[in-house]
């Protein structure tokens, strides 16, 4: 199977999809993503922000911007038009060295539980799905579980509850439990991408922030592709 | 069998063809060959060519063709200078020859339309890229011809019902256990350990480098084999993981499969390279594979044989994780509770009725009708307490598993055996100082259907794995399998 987004990116010689492209692809497979808009100028950014609703986040969007925090290509918690315009100009400046697809204006998801969902290819077993505690401590904690794709909802829930930090998935410190149905769809989805699209080498959705009502939302995504 | 060597990464070359109707029939002819040729058969007692001929003779095969240009006859069978010189059809050929002669002989086997060729010979893929090339050449020679290859670097097949064997001392008796192994010595070790506990085998396959027929192919064969009730195996890796997973998932729905997976650690993986040259794979992905496939993972020979006893001798599968500990001695009962909890079992709450019934049997002082049940010091003179406890617990619906601390003593054994005849719940006995208990008393318990383990922890581990298998069957919707299971070593047991 092939996919328009992936094909187009490969033709352009990209080794990864931009955040925007990645999220579009993954959303089609059931991964919950932020409401967002790719804009090409300051005015569009403001329109988008108003439509989405404040506070918003603005990010430089580029297939080369794989470590946005380190590269200072994100501006968070923008609460009004003025802040959005400011942020847009700052980012335009900082992103002058890379090929820019545009600026991504997206809803700001607040929540302090962060999860990671991924897909990698095992040489023996093919596409495998990964789940774990996410955010900046992902590599340090290594609290992850795996499954070989494809999986069903039951298997998805089982793999999620397997992590050592599984208490985080339930009602936790006054916050509601994580919506398992939504999370399961995301896990099933990344596995299915791996099975359907041989050009997708790896998927990294980090973090999915668990919002106040328990719904996990992918606030960033990276899809690595190859011929 | 072979010396340590480098671990070699491999590609997908060498995977066996998927089993279809024809494939299964061909394998039947390999497991039940009407004629066997042993290339390299010898009258020299120091050679493997002698040992293998002796193996077939001892297991009762009568249509043997020794192939050796230097011999007139071997062990009373007329010898021939080559495969093609044999006037009859040959179903199975065993190659006990130096690797440089293998290509010519395999060519002859293909010409002769031999169904299966077991390459005992080592000196192939496990040595490195040169060896791999030689192995690949053999595979291309045989591919698509109907001649299947087993090995190289393997011991081949043991199937007493088919009069096939790889060792002169193997038993002629048959049983419900089948085994698949990447290591020949593991076959010997595990059949011996299991045999010492009264358990018998149907088929054992040592598949070595699996240049053609591989672990998954044999698992698929065992899955459909009505003589196989439980499969055990030693596995180093797989070259076609998706097929392996598919076959495993299908098999475990019908019968339990216990697997000792080696090569988890980096050094383990390096050592494994000497057997199959197969890439052992990431341990995290293998953990996932175990969970998704229903394969039951063990990490030692004891663990494997302990669990095997569970499937062989216990009359039923546990319906849940609630365990009751029945103990003579008090201290071991407490530590047994710890072990059970540690292994993921829950201690059952005994109902008022159950406790009342127990209270009518055991004295009120120095005992407990709680869980663990403490039968008190009086068991010395009243061994029947054990038997009574078992019968009472059979009637309590909130009890799934019974762990007896004690047994070994012939008087207690007798009561346990008697109670066991009248009950169906899984019972294991943690026999104190088991190593010093006379063998006949241990065997008595085994034959009575109460597998004895040296301690509560090992017993709890068996129970936990049985429960995991049941959970897996439930997850897959195979509820009938759970209900209908009977210990496969028992008369009228599953798959006998």
XYZ file of C-alpha atoms in Angstrom:
723
model
C 0.000 0.000 0.000
C 1.094 3.588 -0.558
C 0.012 6.877 0.901
C -0.173 10.297 -0.749
C 1.514 12.164 2.081
C 4.403 9.696 2.226
C 4.782 9.497 -1.545
C 4.901 13.268 -1.900
C 7.474 13.582 0.869
C 9.671 10.849 -0.622
C 9.569 12.599 -3.984
C 10.846 15.745 -2.291
C 13.721 13.716 -0.861
C 12.509 13.972 2.735
C 13.712 11.475 5.346
C 10.921 12.371 7.729
C 7.471 13.918 7.563
C 7.019 17.308 9.181
C 4.916 17.487 12.321
C 1.949 18.634 10.275
C 2.327 15.851 7.697
C 2.960 13.276 10.416
C -0.156 14.229 12.311
C -2.325 14.210 9.198
C -1.163 10.695 8.376
C -1.599 9.435 11.914
C -4.972 11.111 12.397
C -6.254 9.147 9.417
C -5.264 6.010 11.325
C -7.035 6.935 14.530
C -4.357 8.739 16.518
C -5.913 11.702 18.380
C -4.169 14.944 17.436
C -4.341 18.602 18.423
C -6.579 20.963 16.566
C -4.132 22.854 14.416
C -3.543 24.887 11.328
C -0.536 25.342 9.047
C -0.144 29.047 8.235
C 2.103 31.034 5.939
C 1.917 34.521 7.466
C 1.231 36.445 10.649
C -2.385 37.307 9.824
C -3.239 33.700 9.052
C -1.666 32.773 12.366
C -3.972 35.119 14.215
C -7.064 33.918 12.359
C -6.146 30.342 13.141
C -5.514 31.126 16.794
C -8.874 32.824 17.173
C -10.626 29.895 15.508
C -8.872 27.297 17.625
C -9.263 29.278 20.791
C -6.658 30.632 23.196
C -4.252 29.686 24.616
C -2.383 28.391 21.575
C 1.069 27.137 20.716
C 3.028 28.225 17.662
C 5.750 26.008 16.223
C 8.050 26.144 13.237
C 6.963 23.346 10.931
C 9.644 21.603 8.893
C 10.736 18.058 8.102
C 14.131 19.118 9.482
C 12.856 20.328 12.825
C 12.964 17.085 14.720
C 13.996 18.443 18.101
C 11.943 21.572 18.415
C 12.457 22.229 22.125
C 16.221 22.063 21.847
C 16.119 24.164 18.712
C 13.859 26.741 20.444
C 11.274 26.468 17.669
C 8.217 26.453 19.928
C 6.392 29.256 21.654
C 3.901 28.121 24.278
C 0.902 29.502 26.067
C 0.000 32.396 23.786
C -3.068 34.034 25.208
C -3.949 36.754 22.694
C -3.378 38.230 19.234
C -0.411 40.309 20.301
C 1.419 37.340 21.789
C 0.732 35.301 18.657
C 2.196 37.972 16.391
C 5.232 38.317 18.640
C 5.799 34.589 18.715
C 5.384 34.288 14.946
C 8.096 36.871 14.281
C 10.484 35.361 16.834
C 10.114 31.910 15.317
C 10.484 33.195 11.755
C 13.812 34.599 12.857
C 15.028 31.481 14.630
C 13.952 29.259 11.761
C 15.797 31.225 9.113
C 18.337 28.405 8.593
C 15.894 25.599 7.797
C 13.422 24.760 5.069
C 10.088 25.920 6.467
C 6.746 24.372 5.520
C 5.043 27.091 7.476
C 4.121 27.786 11.092
C 1.909 25.442 13.001
C -0.714 27.088 15.218
C -2.217 24.538 17.531
C -4.398 24.264 20.616
C -2.476 24.161 23.831
C -3.311 20.989 25.681
C -2.808 21.249 29.389
C -2.217 18.159 31.433
C 0.675 16.836 33.414
C 0.483 13.204 32.379
C 2.529 12.491 29.276
C 2.557 9.273 27.279
C 4.531 8.009 24.326
C 3.276 5.817 21.481
C 5.549 4.521 18.768
C 6.188 2.062 15.987
C 9.446 0.436 14.977
C 10.381 -2.467 12.719
C 11.891 -5.543 14.296
C 14.072 -7.556 11.886
C 12.261 -10.799 12.771
C 8.761 -9.698 13.633
C 8.133 -6.666 11.485
C 6.109 -3.649 12.689
C 5.974 -3.434 16.473
C 4.063 -1.018 18.669
C 5.525 0.719 21.687
C 3.783 2.414 24.582
C 5.101 4.097 27.674
C 5.532 7.023 29.956
C 6.501 9.940 27.785
C 7.780 13.439 27.903
C 11.345 14.497 28.495
C 12.127 11.577 30.802
C 11.130 8.880 28.294
C 14.694 7.702 27.647
C 15.645 7.869 31.294
C 12.635 5.944 32.560
C 12.468 3.360 29.776
C 9.097 2.347 31.179
C 7.680 0.895 28.009
C 5.780 -2.083 26.672
C 5.776 -3.604 23.186
C 3.521 -5.631 20.972
C 3.877 -7.055 17.488
C 1.313 -5.514 15.117
C -1.560 -6.035 14.515
C -3.284 -5.880 17.875
C -6.889 -5.541 18.955
C -8.455 -3.309 21.598
C -8.012 -5.857 24.351
C -4.333 -6.335 23.593
C -3.874 -2.558 23.384
C -5.338 -2.059 26.836
C -3.254 -4.931 28.196
C -0.043 -3.451 26.863
C -0.881 -0.044 28.272
C -1.559 -1.373 31.752
C 1.668 -3.356 31.719
C 4.005 -0.431 32.303
C 5.427 0.006 35.789
C 3.865 3.447 36.034
C 0.412 2.173 35.146
C -1.111 3.955 38.138
C -0.809 7.070 36.004
C -3.464 5.629 33.683
C -6.115 5.378 36.340
C -7.690 8.145 38.337
C -4.588 9.863 39.657
C -4.200 12.704 42.121
C -7.713 13.903 41.620
C -7.583 13.568 37.828
C -9.832 11.255 35.809
C -8.600 7.992 34.253
C -7.079 8.064 30.786
C -9.651 7.332 28.064
C -8.626 3.770 27.208
C -10.713 3.570 24.058
C -8.941 6.565 22.559
C -5.536 5.312 23.648
C -6.231 1.853 22.244
C -7.168 3.366 18.869
C -3.842 5.182 18.799
C -1.883 2.028 19.593
C -3.794 -0.023 17.035
C -3.377 2.795 14.513
C 0.411 3.138 14.601
C 0.677 -0.618 14.213
C -1.595 -0.524 11.192
C 0.507 2.224 9.589
C 3.489 -0.084 9.936
C 1.621 -2.944 8.301
C 0.137 -0.847 5.484
C 3.039 1.426 4.566
C 6.431 -0.253 4.127
C 7.995 3.176 3.467
C 7.310 4.238 7.041
C 10.351 3.203 9.025
C 9.500 4.493 12.452
C 6.833 6.463 14.276
C 7.338 8.499 17.426
C 4.372 10.207 19.027
C 5.797 11.960 22.049
C 4.138 13.301 24.014
C 0.489 12.439 24.050
C -0.679 14.758 26.791
C -3.568 13.500 28.862
C -5.969 16.455 28.934
C -8.135 17.373 31.913
C -11.004 15.118 30.886
C -8.700 12.123 30.446
C -8.410 12.198 26.666
C -4.873 11.643 25.396
C -3.904 14.054 22.605
C -0.766 13.904 20.475
C 0.847 17.309 20.660
C 3.793 16.248 18.519
C 4.519 13.447 16.075
C 7.406 12.238 13.981
C 7.138 9.801 11.096
C 10.436 8.638 9.614
C 10.275 7.447 6.024
C 12.566 5.730 3.555
C 12.460 4.425 0.004
C 28.430 -30.484 19.708
C 30.137 -27.529 18.052
C 32.595 -25.076 19.443
C 31.713 -21.512 20.289
C 31.686 -19.159 17.350
C 30.629 -15.771 16.104
C 27.048 -14.731 16.037
C 25.953 -14.249 12.506
C 23.152 -12.056 11.281
C 21.038 -13.664 8.656
C 18.514 -12.775 6.037
C 15.279 -14.548 5.394
C 16.873 -17.223 3.199
C 16.263 -20.732 4.369
C 12.735 -20.433 5.670
C 10.681 -23.559 5.201
C 7.798 -23.644 2.831
C 4.457 -23.213 4.470
C 2.775 -26.429 5.389
C 0.062 -27.526 3.061
C -1.620 -30.895 2.725
C 1.297 -32.308 0.746
C 3.794 -30.909 3.175
C 2.113 -32.679 6.048
C 2.071 -35.984 4.221
C 5.757 -35.632 3.458
C 6.490 -34.976 7.092
C 4.484 -38.056 8.031
C 6.829 -40.094 5.862
C 9.784 -38.551 7.669
C 8.400 -39.309 11.136
C 7.152 -42.747 10.074
C 9.685 -43.832 7.449
C 9.218 -47.246 5.896
C 12.915 -47.302 5.028
C 15.942 -45.567 6.477
C 19.376 -45.045 4.942
C 22.279 -44.188 7.223
C 25.076 -42.633 5.245
C 28.300 -43.158 7.145
C 26.980 -46.189 9.038
C 29.880 -48.041 10.603
C 30.835 -51.139 12.534
C 33.369 -49.081 14.417
C 31.943 -48.605 17.902
C 33.751 -45.292 18.318
C 31.953 -43.612 15.447
C 28.631 -41.799 15.308
C 27.892 -43.916 12.249
C 27.717 -46.862 14.621
C 25.701 -45.061 17.267
C 23.006 -43.928 14.838
C 22.624 -47.351 13.304
C 22.360 -48.784 16.783
C 19.705 -46.162 17.587
C 17.458 -47.322 14.771
C 18.080 -50.971 15.539
C 17.283 -50.551 19.225
C 14.080 -48.608 18.605
C 12.950 -51.455 16.380
C 13.319 -50.319 12.786
C 13.889 -53.301 10.519
C 14.300 -51.749 7.095
C 17.709 -50.117 7.454
C 20.172 -49.446 4.603
C 23.687 -48.671 5.813
C 25.533 -46.618 3.189
C 29.295 -47.051 3.374
C 31.569 -48.092 0.482
C 33.992 -49.560 3.036
C 31.513 -51.978 4.635
C 29.780 -55.157 3.404
C 27.221 -55.088 6.188
C 26.558 -53.134 9.352
C 24.828 -54.795 12.300
C 23.442 -57.481 10.060
C 22.062 -55.128 7.422
C 23.525 -55.276 3.907
C 25.540 -52.144 3.240
C 25.569 -50.224 -0.030
C 28.240 -47.978 -1.524
C 25.846 -45.122 -2.237
C 22.251 -43.973 -1.936
C 21.612 -44.565 -5.616
C 22.879 -48.156 -5.302
C 19.969 -49.037 -2.985
C 17.347 -51.020 -4.941
C 14.384 -49.766 -2.902
C 12.794 -46.414 -2.162
C 14.227 -44.536 0.795
C 11.971 -42.411 2.960
C 14.527 -41.046 5.393
C 18.273 -40.575 5.032
C 20.615 -39.722 7.859
C 23.923 -38.129 6.874
C 26.687 -38.885 9.371
C 29.548 -37.746 7.159
C 32.105 -34.944 6.985
C 30.579 -31.737 5.581
C 32.608 -31.802 2.355
C 30.756 -34.946 1.236
C 27.314 -33.542 1.989
C 26.577 -31.842 -1.370
C 27.111 -35.021 -3.410
C 25.045 -37.130 -1.067
C 22.223 -34.590 -0.893
C 22.202 -34.571 -4.694
C 21.797 -38.348 -4.688
C 19.004 -38.085 -2.120
C 17.162 -35.619 -4.331
C 17.590 -37.931 -7.341
C 16.385 -40.885 -5.292
C 13.375 -38.825 -4.138
C 14.199 -39.326 -0.478
C 11.498 -37.639 1.604
C 13.688 -36.376 4.421
C 17.400 -35.863 4.873
C 18.720 -35.398 8.381
C 22.120 -33.722 8.327
C 23.801 -34.638 11.558
C 26.906 -33.085 10.062
C 28.082 -29.791 11.473
C 30.420 -27.315 9.839
C 27.941 -25.042 8.140
C 26.151 -21.790 8.940
C 27.200 -21.949 12.571
C 30.835 -21.424 11.565
C 30.446 -18.279 9.524
C 29.721 -16.856 6.061
C 31.666 -19.623 4.261
C 29.642 -22.263 6.037
C 26.445 -20.386 5.334
C 27.192 -20.435 1.627
C 27.691 -24.203 1.714
C 24.441 -24.583 3.586
C 22.570 -22.401 1.126
C 23.894 -24.563 -1.700
C 22.369 -27.654 -0.119
C 19.074 -25.823 0.257
C 18.956 -24.761 -3.393
C 19.668 -28.325 -4.442
C 16.651 -29.597 -2.557
C 14.261 -26.669 -2.937
C 10.987 -27.573 -4.601
C 12.031 -31.187 -5.208
C 9.989 -32.797 -2.441
C 13.122 -33.682 -0.493
C 13.109 -31.852 2.825
C 16.252 -31.112 4.831
C 16.598 -31.228 8.606
C 19.624 -29.581 10.219
C 22.485 -29.457 9.560
C 24.204 -29.606 12.905
C 21.400 -31.526 14.565
C 20.467 -34.889 16.013
C 17.336 -35.382 13.984
C 14.184 -37.114 15.100
C 12.991 -39.417 17.826
C 9.582 -41.032 17.294
C 9.235 -44.456 18.887
C 5.901 -45.058 17.186
C 7.645 -44.594 13.844
C 10.750 -46.546 14.944
C 12.969 -43.504 14.527
C 15.579 -42.538 17.098
C 18.726 -40.511 17.601
C 20.155 -42.341 20.562
C 20.517 -46.054 21.375
C 19.128 -45.664 24.888
C 15.847 -43.882 24.129
C 12.643 -45.421 25.418
C 10.360 -47.452 23.160
C 7.334 -46.318 25.136
C 5.202 -43.510 23.753
C 3.491 -40.616 25.480
C 1.825 -37.276 24.750
C 4.790 -34.895 24.925
C 6.452 -33.613 21.783
C 9.569 -31.529 21.742
C 11.306 -29.216 19.310
C 14.818 -28.007 20.007
C 17.596 -26.032 18.434
C 20.022 -27.931 20.643
C 20.659 -31.653 20.576
C 21.985 -31.816 24.103
C 18.861 -30.061 25.374
C 16.844 -32.902 23.895
C 18.819 -35.399 25.925
C 18.681 -33.329 29.076
C 14.983 -32.620 29.007
C 13.833 -36.085 27.924
C 15.907 -37.517 30.774
C 14.566 -35.069 33.355
C 10.994 -35.592 32.223
C 11.492 -39.347 32.016
C 12.682 -39.395 35.621
C 9.246 -38.050 36.549
C 7.424 -40.735 34.638
C 6.611 -38.611 31.603
C 6.755 -40.060 28.113
C 7.292 -38.631 24.680
C 5.650 -38.844 21.326
C 8.162 -37.046 19.132
C 11.391 -35.153 19.694
C 12.986 -33.048 16.983
C 16.475 -31.599 17.157
C 16.387 -29.231 14.191
C 19.809 -27.603 14.424
C 20.554 -24.901 11.845
C 17.079 -25.300 10.287
C 18.319 -24.627 6.770
C 14.987 -25.921 5.445
C 12.474 -27.355 7.930
C 12.387 -25.055 10.929
C 10.968 -24.741 14.436
C 7.716 -23.222 13.201
C 7.249 -25.992 10.621
C 7.597 -28.631 13.297
C 5.307 -26.720 15.658
C 2.709 -26.633 12.908
C 3.100 -30.388 12.497
C 2.736 -30.984 16.257
C -0.310 -28.719 16.377
C -2.175 -31.036 14.024
C -0.692 -34.233 15.464
C -3.350 -36.150 17.403
C -0.657 -37.996 19.361
C 0.748 -34.772 20.786
C -0.984 -33.339 23.837
C 1.622 -30.816 24.940
C 4.639 -29.321 23.196
C 7.877 -28.293 24.855
C 10.820 -26.642 23.219
C 14.177 -24.979 23.338
C 14.308 -22.022 21.027
C 17.157 -19.742 20.084
C 15.530 -17.546 17.500
C 13.558 -17.411 14.311
C 14.223 -16.103 10.848
C 10.582 -15.556 9.995
C 9.033 -14.065 13.102
C 5.622 -13.326 11.636
C 5.112 -16.895 10.481
C 6.421 -18.135 13.830
C 3.940 -15.931 15.692
C 1.074 -17.019 13.465
C 1.825 -20.730 13.929
C 2.311 -20.266 17.669
C -1.003 -18.440 18.083
C -2.821 -21.172 16.214
C -1.132 -23.986 18.137
C -1.632 -22.622 21.657
C -5.379 -22.507 21.129
C -5.355 -26.296 20.933
C -2.541 -27.418 23.190
C -0.077 -25.892 25.645
C 3.386 -25.017 24.366
C 6.190 -24.489 26.895
C 9.235 -22.708 25.531
C 12.680 -22.130 26.947
C 13.875 -19.188 24.929
C 17.598 -18.709 24.921
C 19.700 -15.806 23.821
C 17.916 -13.168 25.877
C 21.083 -11.573 27.040
C 23.719 -10.331 24.662
C 26.227 -13.002 25.697
C 23.544 -15.647 25.543
C 22.741 -14.541 22.035
C 26.382 -14.805 21.030
C 26.585 -18.323 22.367
C 23.405 -19.261 20.543
C 24.988 -18.220 17.266
C 26.915 -21.462 17.347
C 23.765 -23.523 16.990
C 21.662 -21.942 14.366
C 23.376 -18.774 13.332
C 19.961 -17.274 13.818
C 19.568 -13.817 15.167
C 18.097 -14.126 18.619
C 16.206 -10.886 18.478
C 15.396 -8.161 20.961
C 14.367 -9.518 24.331
C 11.623 -6.917 24.705
C 9.988 -7.943 21.467
C 10.258 -11.603 22.456
C 8.511 -10.781 25.721
C 5.710 -9.303 23.670
C 5.681 -12.354 21.415
C 5.223 -14.605 24.433
C 2.289 -12.545 25.643
C 0.599 -12.436 22.270
C 1.221 -16.024 21.280
C 0.225 -17.894 24.417
C 3.578 -19.646 24.447
C 4.522 -20.290 28.077
C 7.987 -19.065 28.854
C 10.394 -20.800 31.229
C 13.975 -19.966 32.035
C 15.400 -23.205 33.358
C 15.134 -26.952 32.904
C 13.464 -27.316 36.320
C 10.886 -24.659 35.491
C 10.119 -26.416 32.228
C 9.743 -29.890 33.693
C 7.790 -28.589 36.717
C 5.234 -26.930 34.440
C 5.193 -29.956 32.167
C 4.142 -32.065 35.165
C 1.277 -29.644 35.662
C -0.077 -30.318 32.182
C 0.730 -34.017 32.315
C -0.681 -35.028 35.680
C -3.200 -32.449 36.886
C -6.770 -33.468 36.093
C -7.964 -29.994 35.171
C -6.902 -26.452 34.429
C -7.453 -23.891 37.210
C -10.557 -21.739 36.852
C -8.969 -18.892 38.785
C -6.033 -17.823 40.932
C -7.372 -18.544 44.403
C -5.061 -20.934 46.180
C -5.407 -22.716 49.501
C -2.344 -23.890 51.364
C -2.754 -27.078 53.375
C 0.133 -27.655 55.704
C 1.317 -29.878 58.488
C 4.269 -27.729 59.467
C 3.497 -24.109 60.396
C 6.520 -22.102 59.265
C 6.582 -23.393 55.718
C 2.923 -22.480 55.441
C 3.733 -18.839 56.085
C 6.543 -18.716 53.565
C 4.319 -20.543 51.112
C 1.810 -17.699 51.424
C 4.562 -15.274 50.512
C 5.561 -17.370 47.518
C 2.013 -17.682 46.267
C 1.445 -13.945 46.483
C 4.797 -13.226 44.887
C 3.944 -15.464 41.947
C 0.664 -13.682 41.316
C -1.798 -16.017 43.035
C -4.311 -14.876 45.640
C -4.939 -16.626 48.909
C -8.525 -17.834 48.952
C -10.901 -16.821 51.717
C -12.437 -19.990 53.048
C -16.171 -19.911 53.541
C -17.743 -20.360 56.967
C -19.061 -23.757 55.890
C -15.647 -24.912 54.750
C -14.041 -23.774 57.953
C -16.717 -25.500 59.985
C -16.207 -28.743 58.080
C -12.464 -28.503 58.639
C -13.044 -27.779 62.288
C -14.843 -31.093 62.601
C -11.804 -32.970 61.387
C -8.809 -31.260 62.910
C -8.324 -30.428 66.573
C -9.173 -26.928 67.795
C -5.797 -26.261 69.368
C -2.489 -25.753 67.536
C -4.217 -25.575 64.175
C -5.896 -23.111 61.865
C -8.850 -23.362 59.520
C -7.906 -20.057 57.966
C -5.774 -19.996 54.833
C -3.084 -21.342 55.122
C -4.758 -24.303 56.764
C -2.563 -25.519 59.561
C -3.299 -29.159 60.272
C -1.130 -29.019 63.364
C 1.438 -31.349 64.816
C -1.219 -34.024 65.028
C -0.664 -35.022 61.427
C 2.018 -37.303 62.769
C -0.615 -39.614 64.119
C -3.478 -38.506 61.931
C -2.215 -38.417 58.356
C -5.793 -38.651 57.171
C -6.197 -34.918 57.948
C -4.528 -34.190 54.612
C -6.964 -36.353 52.701
C -9.985 -34.947 54.508
C -8.853 -31.382 53.877
C -8.584 -32.037 50.144
C -12.058 -33.535 49.977
C -13.555 -30.615 51.894
C -11.822 -28.028 49.707
C -13.175 -29.716 46.587
C -16.616 -28.524 47.636
C -15.667 -24.876 48.159
C -16.374 -22.903 44.973
C -14.013 -20.147 45.982
C -11.013 -22.449 45.842
C -9.198 -22.967 42.529
C -5.848 -24.436 43.523
C -4.540 -26.481 46.436
C -0.947 -26.404 47.588
C -0.104 -29.177 50.012
C 2.925 -28.659 52.213
C 3.979 -32.143 53.159
C 3.678 -35.505 51.554
C 6.539 -37.880 50.934
C 5.732 -39.831 54.057
C 4.060 -43.040 52.757
C 1.133 -42.820 55.163
C 0.326 -39.261 54.186
C 0.859 -40.154 50.538
C -1.752 -42.869 50.746
C -4.405 -40.473 52.036
C -3.491 -37.826 49.507
C -3.763 -40.379 46.712
C -7.115 -41.591 47.932
C -8.493 -38.053 48.147
C -7.056 -37.216 44.758
C -9.094 -40.009 43.170
C -12.245 -38.257 44.349
C -11.303 -34.689 43.451
C -10.633 -32.683 40.286
C -9.016 -29.453 41.451
C -5.322 -28.964 40.696
C -3.179 -30.077 43.624
C 0.576 -29.799 43.968
C 2.673 -31.001 46.877
C 5.664 -29.099 48.228
C 7.559 -31.982 49.781
C 9.848 -30.933 52.592
C 13.397 -32.228 52.145
C 12.360 -33.861 48.905
C 15.921 -34.744 47.959
C 16.092 -37.116 50.904
C 12.731 -38.744 50.391
C 13.046 -42.272 48.927
C 12.464 -42.385 45.189
C 9.580 -44.846 45.424
C 7.634 -42.469 47.686
C 8.132 -39.606 45.234
C 7.084 -41.848 42.348
C 4.019 -42.880 44.308
C 2.896 -39.258 44.502
C 3.602 -38.741 40.802
C 1.627 -41.807 39.831
C -1.175 -40.727 42.138
C -1.467 -37.520 40.127
C -0.052 -35.141 42.760
C 3.138 -33.718 41.265
C 5.728 -33.207 44.025
C 7.965 -30.145 43.979
C 10.897 -29.439 46.294
C 9.393 -26.208 47.590
C 6.301 -24.015 47.641
C 7.853 -21.367 45.438
C 8.311 -23.772 42.542
C 4.820 -25.118 43.092
C 3.366 -21.588 43.119
C 5.257 -20.838 39.915
C 3.607 -23.805 38.210
C 0.156 -22.761 39.378
C 0.757 -19.202 38.194
C 1.802 -20.300 34.728
C -1.209 -22.587 34.442
C -3.385 -19.593 35.364
C -1.607 -17.450 32.763
C -2.394 -20.056 30.129
C -6.039 -20.069 31.168
C -6.126 -16.254 31.027
C -4.680 -16.421 27.546
C -7.275 -18.980 26.399
C -10.004 -16.726 27.811
C -8.536 -13.747 25.984
C -8.700 -15.723 22.731
C -12.218 -16.887 23.485
C -11.212 -20.560 23.780
C -13.395 -21.269 26.797
C -14.152 -24.873 25.762
C -10.473 -25.646 25.848
C -10.346 -24.609 29.491
C -13.346 -26.661 30.498
C -12.481 -29.771 28.528
C -8.808 -30.078 29.464
C -7.690 -33.243 31.214
C -4.048 -33.911 32.110
C -2.556 -35.294 28.924
C -0.610 -37.980 30.746
C -3.720 -39.370 32.388
C -5.797 -42.140 30.910
C -8.491 -40.467 28.898
C -6.514 -37.276 29.096
C -6.615 -34.625 26.419
C -5.237 -35.699 23.052
C -4.569 -39.290 24.006
